[in-house]
Amino acid sequence: MSELDTIGFGLILIAAAVGGAAILTWFERRLLGVWQDRYGPNRLGPFGALQVMADMIKLLTKHDWVPPFADRAVFVFAPTAIVVAMLLGFAVVPFGPELYILDLNIGLLFFLGMTSLAVYSVLLAGLASNNKYALLGGLRSAAQMVSYEVFMGLSLMGVVMLTGSFSLRAIVEAQRDLWYCIPQFLGLFTFLIAGIAESHRLPFDLPEAEHELTAGFHTEYGGMKFAMFMLGEYLGLLLISCMITTLFFGGWLGPWLPPIVWFSIKVFALICFFILLRAAIPRPRYDQLMALGWKVMLPLTLLNLLLTGVIALLLEGA
Amino acid sequence: MLKSLTSQLRTIWTILQHSFTKAETVQYPEQMPYLAPRYRGRIVLTNDPDGQERCVACNLCAVACPVDCIALQQGVKEDGRWYPEFFRINFSRCIMCGMCEEACPTNAIQLTPDFEMCEYDRSNMVYEKEHLQIAGTGKYHDYNFYRVSGLAIAGKDKGQAQHEAPPIDVKSLLP
């Protein structure tokens, strides 16, 4: 692609990602409704899809208030950080053989770095709000990051080992014969859980935990600043789905249909699965979350790494 | 560990099966729910079968009301009937408990299956007698208080009510 094309594609991608995240707020509520034997928002427009517009108008016209006891600069900065970091993460995702913005040879590392940066947003919001609930949310977020970031990176090393590259395009190309979800099923399992924790989705939404912490880290936020957090969360969901598709389900690969359609179908299915998890599984207690991370997921990841290494070496020797 | 994992997977499967169950929601304004005839909603004052107002302004409903939302003042008509000079129910306080209906000795005050009382102004929730009074007899079609009670009104003297013997003059010795 020429430079101009890339810029154009980037703009389209931003619009699609933000628009997709906005539609997701409605789609998630409808789908949760289906699984909880109710309807969800179905009044406004076809199937209630215009609910998104109503929510947006409401959030845009709300009083943009900064509490007097908050750390003003950080308070305003925090919500933008998560959106920017998540949008940057999309830069390395290959949507098709020629549809990508950046083909970094360390694309995977770039993605991991960007999702880690997003955690700062939650952390800073919790600190700057100067509110005990927000602080507790921020603390939980930090602890969750420390314990889940570790095996999030490690769980992908199996994929890297099999491919021999950090480039996401190379990883997709290497899945022509067999998607990595089969040889790397342990990696998929651990990355899935780490991904949910990373994007603060239920059942790992402990920083938010509206039953215990009112709204966790964004207790003091309202209007568009709150909307930015929600946007960031849904962008995170989209990004994680895109990454799982790329890393484990063959990205754009698939017969008959054009590559971008295959990619979209896979991402859509994964998003539905994430929403299903939200509908089905209750939130674990704080200590249970930590115990799961360190005592189960980390050893599993290391075991996966060991086995993958041994098998890769044996195959290379044979 | 494995046990809890299978439990989680089974939960996910159960929830997934709910894709095929019908929603429980009743889509209210389009789809009206069935309300039983004795559903406790908006309060009305009824007339007796002769078309006269039943309420005798005894104040028992106001006493029974746990939230004190009923206010009334008794008056006496020229024919001897008692009636409320005003009768006021503050529906923004009313909890639709039906205690007033149970307390009423003349079946005048009754609850109806209507609950759709939306107002923009709170003062519009205060209903006066002309808002409460209906033309019909409500749930009890035959009951007429003055025909069974001993109270003398114009056209019905002592002893002329149903199941009532003529009064005995206790000061007379005649058999």
Coordinates of C-alpha atoms in Angstrom, one line a residue:
Chain A
M1 CA 0.0 0.0 0.0
S2 CA 1.2 3.5 -0.7
E3 CA 1.6 6.0 2.1
L4 CA -1.7 7.8 1.3
D5 CA -3.5 4.5 1.2
T6 CA -2.2 3.6 4.6
I7 CA -3.4 6.9 6.0
G8 CA -6.8 6.5 4.5
F9 CA -7.0 2.9 5.8
G10 CA -5.9 4.1 9.2
L11 CA -8.7 6.7 9.3
I12 CA -11.3 4.1 8.2
L13 CA -9.9 1.7 10.8
I14 CA -10.3 4.3 13.6
A15 CA -13.8 5.1 12.5
A16 CA -14.7 1.4 12.2
A17 CA -13.2 0.5 15.6
V18 CA -14.9 3.4 17.4
G19 CA -18.1 2.8 15.6
G20 CA -17.9 -0.9 16.3
A21 CA -17.3 -0.2 19.9
A22 CA -20.3 2.0 20.0
I23 CA -22.5 -0.6 18.3
L24 CA -21.1 -3.2 20.7
T25 CA -22.6 -1.4 23.7
W26 CA -26.0 -2.0 22.2
F27 CA -25.3 -5.5 20.8
E28 CA -23.9 -6.7 24.1
R29 CA -27.1 -5.6 25.9
R30 CA -29.3 -7.3 23.4
L31 CA -27.3 -10.5 23.4
L32 CA -27.2 -10.6 27.3
G33 CA -30.9 -10.1 27.1
V34 CA -31.3 -13.2 24.9
W35 CA -29.3 -15.3 27.4
Q36 CA -31.1 -13.9 30.4
D37 CA -34.6 -14.5 28.9
R38 CA -35.4 -10.8 28.4
Y39 CA -35.2 -8.4 25.5
G40 CA -32.8 -5.6 26.3
P41 CA -33.0 -2.2 24.5
N42 CA -35.5 -2.9 21.7
R43 CA -37.5 0.4 21.5
L44 CA -35.5 2.9 19.4
G45 CA -35.1 2.2 15.7
P46 CA -34.8 -1.3 14.1
F47 CA -34.2 -3.8 16.9
G48 CA -33.4 -0.9 19.2
A49 CA -30.1 -0.1 17.4
L50 CA -30.6 3.6 17.6
Q51 CA -30.2 3.2 21.4
V52 CA -26.5 3.9 20.7
M53 CA -27.4 7.4 19.4
A54 CA -29.6 8.1 22.4
D55 CA -26.9 7.1 24.8
M56 CA -24.4 9.2 22.9
I57 CA -26.6 12.3 23.0
K58 CA -27.1 11.7 26.7
L59 CA -23.5 11.4 27.5
L60 CA -22.5 14.3 25.3
T61 CA -24.9 16.7 26.9
K62 CA -24.1 15.8 30.4
H63 CA -22.3 18.2 32.6
D64 CA -18.5 17.7 32.2
W65 CA -17.6 17.9 35.9
V66 CA -14.3 17.5 37.6
P67 CA -14.6 17.0 41.4
P68 CA -12.8 19.8 43.3
F69 CA -10.8 17.2 45.4
A70 CA -9.4 15.4 42.3
D71 CA -6.0 15.8 40.8
R72 CA -7.3 17.8 37.8
A73 CA -4.6 17.2 35.2
V74 CA -4.3 13.4 35.7
F75 CA -8.1 13.1 36.1
V76 CA -8.7 14.6 32.7
F77 CA -5.8 12.7 31.1
A78 CA -6.7 9.2 32.4
P79 CA -9.7 8.4 30.2
T80 CA -7.9 9.5 27.0
A81 CA -5.0 7.2 27.7
I82 CA -7.0 4.0 27.5
V83 CA -8.6 4.9 24.2
V84 CA -5.3 6.0 22.6
A85 CA -3.5 2.9 23.7
M86 CA -6.2 0.6 22.5
L87 CA -6.5 2.3 19.2
L88 CA -2.7 2.2 18.7
G89 CA -2.9 -1.5 19.3
F90 CA -5.0 -1.9 16.2
A91 CA -2.1 -0.6 14.1
V92 CA -0.4 -4.0 14.0
V93 CA -3.4 -6.2 13.4
P94 CA -3.4 -7.7 9.9
F95 CA -7.0 -7.7 8.7
G96 CA -6.0 -9.2 5.4
P97 CA -3.0 -10.1 3.3
E98 CA -2.6 -6.5 2.3
L99 CA -4.9 -4.8 4.9
Y100 CA -2.7 -3.6 7.7
I101 CA -1.1 -0.3 8.8
L102 CA 2.2 -1.5 10.3
D103 CA 4.0 -4.8 9.7
L104 CA 6.5 -4.5 12.5
N105 CA 8.8 -7.4 13.0
I106 CA 8.0 -7.0 16.7
G107 CA 4.2 -6.6 16.1
L108 CA 3.3 -8.9 19.0
L109 CA 5.5 -7.0 21.5
F110 CA 4.0 -3.8 20.3
F111 CA 0.5 -5.1 21.0
L112 CA 1.5 -6.3 24.5
G113 CA 3.1 -3.0 25.2
M114 CA 0.0 -1.1 24.2
T115 CA -2.4 -3.2 26.2
S116 CA -0.1 -2.7 29.2
L117 CA -0.2 1.0 28.7
A118 CA -4.0 0.9 28.9
V119 CA -3.7 -0.3 32.5
Y120 CA -2.1 3.0 33.4
S121 CA -5.4 4.7 32.5
V122 CA -7.3 2.7 35.1
L123 CA -4.5 3.1 37.7
L124 CA -4.3 6.9 37.2
A125 CA -8.0 7.3 37.2
G126 CA -8.2 5.5 40.5
L127 CA -5.4 7.6 42.0
A128 CA -6.5 11.0 40.6
S129 CA -10.1 10.6 41.7
N130 CA -9.1 10.9 45.4
N131 CA -12.0 8.6 46.4
K132 CA -11.7 5.4 48.4
Y133 CA -13.7 3.3 45.9
A134 CA -11.7 4.6 43.0
L135 CA -8.5 3.9 44.8
L136 CA -9.5 0.4 45.6
G137 CA -10.4 -0.1 42.0
G138 CA -7.0 1.2 40.9
L139 CA -5.2 -1.0 43.4
R140 CA -7.1 -4.1 42.2
S141 CA -6.3 -3.1 38.6
A142 CA -2.5 -2.8 39.5
A143 CA -2.5 -6.2 41.2
Q144 CA -4.4 -7.8 38.3
M145 CA -2.0 -6.3 35.8
V146 CA 1.0 -7.6 37.7
S147 CA -0.3 -11.1 37.9
Y148 CA -1.9 -11.5 34.5
E149 CA 0.5 -9.6 32.4
V150 CA 3.2 -12.1 33.3
F151 CA 1.5 -15.1 31.7
M152 CA -0.2 -13.1 29.0
G153 CA 3.1 -12.5 27.3
L154 CA 4.4 -16.0 28.1
S155 CA 1.3 -17.7 26.7
L156 CA 2.1 -16.2 23.3
M157 CA 5.7 -17.5 23.3
G158 CA 4.5 -20.9 22.1
V159 CA 3.0 -19.3 19.0
V160 CA 6.2 -17.3 18.5
M161 CA 8.3 -20.5 18.9
L162 CA 6.3 -22.4 16.3
T163 CA 6.4 -19.5 13.8
G164 CA 9.9 -18.2 14.5
S165 CA 8.7 -14.6 14.2
F166 CA 7.1 -11.8 16.2
S167 CA 5.5 -10.4 13.1
L168 CA 1.7 -10.9 13.1
R169 CA 1.6 -11.4 9.3
A170 CA 4.2 -14.1 9.5
I171 CA 2.2 -15.8 12.3
V172 CA -1.0 -15.8 10.2
E173 CA 0.9 -17.1 7.2
A174 CA 2.4 -19.9 9.3
Q175 CA -1.2 -21.1 10.1
R176 CA -2.0 -22.1 6.5
D177 CA -1.9 -25.8 7.3
L178 CA -3.1 -25.8 10.8
W179 CA -4.6 -23.1 13.0
Y180 CA -2.6 -22.6 16.2
C181 CA -5.7 -23.2 18.3
I182 CA -5.0 -27.0 18.1
P183 CA -1.3 -27.3 18.8
Q184 CA -1.4 -24.3 21.2
F185 CA -4.7 -25.0 22.9
L186 CA -3.2 -24.4 26.3
G187 CA -1.8 -21.1 25.1
L188 CA -5.2 -20.2 23.7
F189 CA -6.8 -21.0 27.0
T190 CA -4.4 -19.0 29.1
F191 CA -4.3 -16.1 26.6
L192 CA -8.1 -16.0 26.5
I193 CA -8.3 -15.6 30.3
A194 CA -5.4 -13.1 30.4
G195 CA -7.1 -11.2 27.6
I196 CA -10.4 -10.9 29.6
A197 CA -8.5 -9.8 32.6
E198 CA -6.5 -7.3 30.5
S199 CA -9.6 -5.7 29.0
H200 CA -11.4 -5.6 32.4
R201 CA -14.3 -7.6 31.2
L202 CA -16.6 -9.7 33.4
P203 CA -15.8 -12.0 35.1
F204 CA -12.5 -10.2 35.7
D205 CA -13.9 -6.7 36.1
L206 CA -12.6 -6.4 39.7
P207 CA -11.4 -2.8 39.2
E208 CA -14.9 -1.8 38.4
A209 CA -17.0 -4.3 40.5
E210 CA -20.2 -2.3 40.7
H211 CA -21.6 -4.5 43.5
E212 CA -18.7 -3.7 45.9
L213 CA -17.0 -0.5 44.7
T214 CA -20.0 1.4 43.3
A215 CA -18.2 1.8 40.0
G216 CA -14.6 1.2 41.0
F217 CA -12.0 3.4 39.2
H218 CA -14.5 5.5 37.3
T219 CA -16.8 6.3 40.3
E220 CA -16.1 10.0 40.0
Y221 CA -16.4 10.1 36.2
G222 CA -19.4 11.3 34.2
G223 CA -20.4 12.4 30.8
M224 CA -17.9 12.0 28.0
K225 CA -15.0 11.1 30.3
F226 CA -17.0 8.1 31.5
A227 CA -17.9 7.4 27.9
M228 CA -14.2 7.3 27.0
F229 CA -13.7 4.6 29.6
M230 CA -16.5 2.6 28.2
L231 CA -15.2 3.1 24.7
G232 CA -11.7 2.0 25.8
E233 CA -13.2 -1.2 27.4
Y234 CA -15.1 -2.1 24.2
L235 CA -12.1 -1.2 22.1
G236 CA -10.1 -3.6 24.3
L237 CA -12.7 -6.3 23.8
L238 CA -12.4 -5.8 20.0
L239 CA -8.6 -5.7 20.1
I240 CA -8.4 -8.9 22.1
S241 CA -10.8 -10.6 19.8
C242 CA -8.8 -9.5 16.8
M243 CA -5.6 -10.7 18.4
I244 CA -7.0 -14.1 19.3
T245 CA -8.2 -14.4 15.8
T246 CA -4.8 -13.5 14.4
L247 CA -2.8 -15.6 16.8
F248 CA -4.9 -18.8 17.2
F249 CA -7.6 -18.9 14.5
G250 CA -5.7 -18.2 11.3
G251 CA -6.5 -14.5 11.0
W252 CA -7.9 -13.8 7.5
L253 CA -7.3 -17.4 6.3
G254 CA -10.3 -19.4 5.1
P255 CA -11.7 -20.9 2.0
W256 CA -14.1 -19.2 -0.6
L257 CA -14.9 -16.0 1.2
P258 CA -12.7 -12.9 0.9
P259 CA -10.1 -12.6 3.7
I260 CA -11.6 -9.6 5.5
V261 CA -15.0 -11.4 5.7
W262 CA -13.3 -14.4 7.3
F263 CA -11.5 -12.1 9.7
S264 CA -14.8 -10.4 10.7
I265 CA -16.7 -13.6 11.2
K266 CA -14.0 -15.0 13.5
V267 CA -13.8 -11.7 15.5
F268 CA -17.6 -11.6 15.7
A269 CA -17.8 -15.2 17.0
L270 CA -15.2 -14.4 19.6
I271 CA -17.0 -11.3 20.8
C272 CA -20.2 -13.4 21.2
F273 CA -18.2 -15.8 23.2
F274 CA -16.9 -13.0 25.5
I275 CA -20.4 -11.8 26.0
L276 CA -21.5 -15.4 26.8
L277 CA -18.8 -15.5 29.5
R278 CA -20.1 -12.3 30.9
A279 CA -23.6 -13.7 31.0
A280 CA -22.6 -17.0 32.5
I281 CA -19.7 -16.7 35.0
P282 CA -19.8 -14.8 38.3
R283 CA -16.9 -12.5 39.4
P284 CA -14.3 -14.3 41.5
R285 CA -13.2 -12.9 44.8
Y286 CA -10.0 -10.8 44.8
D287 CA -7.8 -13.4 46.4
Q288 CA -9.3 -16.1 44.2
L289 CA -8.3 -14.1 41.2
M290 CA -4.7 -13.7 42.4
A291 CA -4.5 -17.4 43.3
L292 CA -5.9 -18.4 39.9
G293 CA -3.3 -16.2 38.2
W294 CA -0.2 -17.3 40.1
K295 CA -1.0 -20.9 41.1
V296 CA -2.8 -22.2 38.0
M297 CA -2.4 -20.1 35.0
L298 CA 1.3 -19.3 35.3
P299 CA 2.3 -23.0 35.8
L300 CA 0.0 -24.0 32.9
T301 CA 1.7 -21.4 30.7
L302 CA 5.2 -22.5 31.6
L303 CA 4.1 -26.1 31.0
N304 CA 2.9 -25.2 27.6
L305 CA 6.1 -23.3 26.9
L306 CA 8.1 -26.4 27.9
L307 CA 6.1 -28.8 25.8
T308 CA 6.1 -26.6 22.8
G309 CA 9.8 -26.2 23.1
V310 CA 10.4 -29.9 23.3
I311 CA 8.2 -30.7 20.4
A312 CA 9.6 -27.9 18.3
L313 CA 13.1 -29.2 19.0
L314 CA 12.2 -32.8 18.2
L315 CA 10.5 -31.8 14.9
E316 CA 13.6 -29.8 14.0
G317 CA 15.9 -32.7 14.8
A318 CA 13.7 -35.2 12.8
Chain B
M1 CA -9.7 -27.5 40.2
L2 CA -11.0 -29.8 37.4
K3 CA -14.3 -30.0 39.2
S4 CA -14.7 -26.2 39.3
L5 CA -13.7 -26.0 35.7
T6 CA -16.3 -28.5 34.6
S7 CA -18.8 -26.6 36.7
Q8 CA -17.9 -23.4 34.8
L9 CA -18.2 -25.1 31.5
R10 CA -21.6 -26.5 32.4
T11 CA -22.7 -23.1 33.4
I12 CA -21.7 -21.7 30.0
W13 CA -23.5 -24.5 28.3
T14 CA -26.7 -23.9 30.3
I15 CA -26.6 -20.2 29.5
L16 CA -26.0 -21.0 25.8
Q17 CA -29.2 -23.2 25.8
H18 CA -31.1 -20.1 26.9
S19 CA -30.6 -18.7 23.3
F20 CA -33.7 -20.8 22.5
T21 CA -36.0 -20.0 25.3
K22 CA -38.6 -17.3 25.0
A23 CA -38.1 -14.0 26.9
E24 CA -40.2 -13.6 30.0
T25 CA -40.7 -9.9 29.5
V26 CA -44.2 -8.5 29.1
Q27 CA -43.9 -5.6 26.7
Y28 CA -46.2 -3.4 28.8
P29 CA -47.8 -0.6 26.9
E30 CA -48.4 -2.7 23.8
Q31 CA -49.1 -5.9 25.7
M32 CA -51.3 -5.3 28.7
P33 CA -50.9 -7.7 31.6
Y34 CA -54.1 -9.3 32.9
L35 CA -55.3 -7.6 36.1
A36 CA -57.7 -9.5 38.3
P37 CA -61.1 -7.7 39.0
R38 CA -60.0 -7.4 42.6
Y39 CA -56.6 -6.0 41.8
R40 CA -55.9 -3.1 44.1
G41 CA -55.4 0.1 42.1
R42 CA -57.0 3.6 41.8
I43 CA -59.7 4.2 44.5
V44 CA -63.2 5.2 43.6
L45 CA -66.4 6.1 45.5
T46 CA -69.5 4.2 44.3
N47 CA -73.2 4.8 44.3
D48 CA -75.9 2.6 45.6
P49 CA -78.4 0.8 43.3
D50 CA -80.7 3.8 43.5
G51 CA -78.0 6.1 42.2
Q52 CA -77.4 7.9 45.5
E53 CA -73.9 8.2 46.8
R54 CA -73.0 5.4 49.3
C55 CA -70.5 7.2 51.4
V56 CA -71.8 8.2 54.8
A57 CA -68.6 10.1 55.8
C58 CA -68.0 7.9 58.9
N59 CA -64.2 8.5 58.7
L60 CA -63.4 4.8 59.2
C61 CA -61.4 4.7 55.9
A62 CA -59.4 7.7 57.1
V63 CA -58.7 6.0 60.4
A64 CA -57.8 2.7 58.7
C65 CA -55.4 4.3 56.2
P66 CA -51.8 3.6 57.3
V67 CA -50.4 6.5 55.4
D68 CA -53.1 9.0 56.2
C69 CA -53.9 9.9 52.6
I70 CA -57.7 10.3 53.0
A71 CA -59.3 13.4 54.3
L72 CA -63.1 14.1 54.4
Q73 CA -65.7 16.1 56.2
Q74 CA -69.2 14.9 57.1
G75 CA -72.4 16.8 56.3
V76 CA -76.1 16.0 56.7
K77 CA -78.6 16.4 53.9
E78 CA -82.1 17.7 54.4
D79 CA -83.5 14.2 54.0
G80 CA -81.4 12.9 56.8
R81 CA -78.7 11.3 54.7
W82 CA -75.1 11.6 55.7
Y83 CA -72.6 12.6 53.0
P84 CA -69.0 13.8 52.7
E85 CA -68.9 17.6 52.1
F86 CA -65.5 17.0 50.6
F87 CA -63.6 13.8 50.1
R88 CA -59.9 14.0 49.2
I89 CA -57.4 11.2 48.5
N90 CA -53.7 12.1 48.0
F91 CA -52.6 9.4 45.6
S92 CA -49.0 10.4 45.8
R93 CA -49.2 9.0 49.3
C94 CA -51.6 6.1 48.8
I95 CA -50.0 2.7 48.9
M96 CA -53.0 0.8 47.4
C97 CA -53.2 -1.4 50.5
G98 CA -57.0 -1.7 50.4
M99 CA -57.5 -1.1 54.1
C100 CA -60.0 1.7 53.4
E101 CA -62.1 -0.7 51.4
E102 CA -62.1 -3.3 54.2
A103 CA -63.0 -0.7 56.8
C104 CA -65.9 0.8 54.8
P105 CA -69.2 -0.2 56.3
T106 CA -71.3 0.9 53.3
N107 CA -69.1 -0.6 50.4
A108 CA -68.7 3.0 49.2
I109 CA -64.9 3.2 48.8
Q110 CA -63.6 0.5 46.4
L111 CA -60.3 -0.2 44.7
T112 CA -60.2 -0.7 40.9
P113 CA -57.8 -2.5 38.6
D114 CA -56.5 0.8 37.2
F115 CA -53.0 1.8 38.2
E116 CA -52.0 4.2 35.3
M117 CA -52.1 7.5 37.1
C118 CA -49.2 9.5 35.6
E119 CA -49.0 13.2 36.2
Y120 CA -46.3 15.8 35.5
D121 CA -47.4 17.9 38.5
R122 CA -47.5 16.2 41.9
S123 CA -50.5 18.3 43.0
N124 CA -52.6 16.6 40.3
M125 CA -52.3 13.4 42.2
V126 CA -54.6 14.8 44.8
Y127 CA -58.1 13.6 43.8
E128 CA -61.2 15.4 45.0
K129 CA -64.7 13.9 45.4
E130 CA -65.8 14.7 41.8
H131 CA -62.7 12.8 40.5
L132 CA -63.4 9.8 42.8
Q133 CA -67.1 9.5 42.5
I134 CA -68.3 7.0 39.8
A135 CA -71.9 6.5 38.5
G136 CA -72.0 2.7 39.1
T137 CA -72.2 0.4 42.0
G138 CA -68.7 -1.1 41.7
K139 CA -68.3 -4.7 42.9
Y140 CA -71.4 -4.8 45.0
H141 CA -74.5 -4.3 42.9
D142 CA -77.4 -4.9 45.3
Y143 CA -76.2 -3.4 48.6
N144 CA -77.9 -0.2 49.8
F145 CA -76.8 0.9 53.2
Y146 CA -79.9 3.0 54.0
R147 CA -82.2 0.0 53.2
V148 CA -80.6 -2.2 55.8
S149 CA -79.7 0.3 58.5
G150 CA -81.9 1.6 61.2
L151 CA -81.2 5.3 60.5
A152 CA -84.4 7.2 59.6
I153 CA -84.3 9.2 56.4
A154 CA -87.0 10.9 54.4
G155 CA -89.2 8.2 52.8
K156 CA -87.9 5.5 55.2
D157 CA -88.8 5.7 58.8
K158 CA -87.7 3.6 61.8
G159 CA -88.6 0.0 61.4
Q160 CA -89.1 0.1 57.6
A161 CA -85.7 -1.3 56.7
Q162 CA -85.1 -4.8 55.5
H163 CA -85.2 -7.5 58.3
E164 CA -86.3 -4.8 60.8
A165 CA -89.3 -5.0 63.1
P166 CA -91.3 -1.9 63.9
P167 CA -89.9 -0.2 67.0
I168 CA -91.4 -1.1 70.3
D169 CA -92.7 1.7 72.5
V170 CA -91.1 0.6 75.9
K171 CA -93.1 3.1 77.8
S172 CA -96.4 1.6 76.9
L173 CA -98.0 -1.2 78.9
L174 CA -100.3 -2.3 76.2
P175 CA -99.6 -5.7 74.7

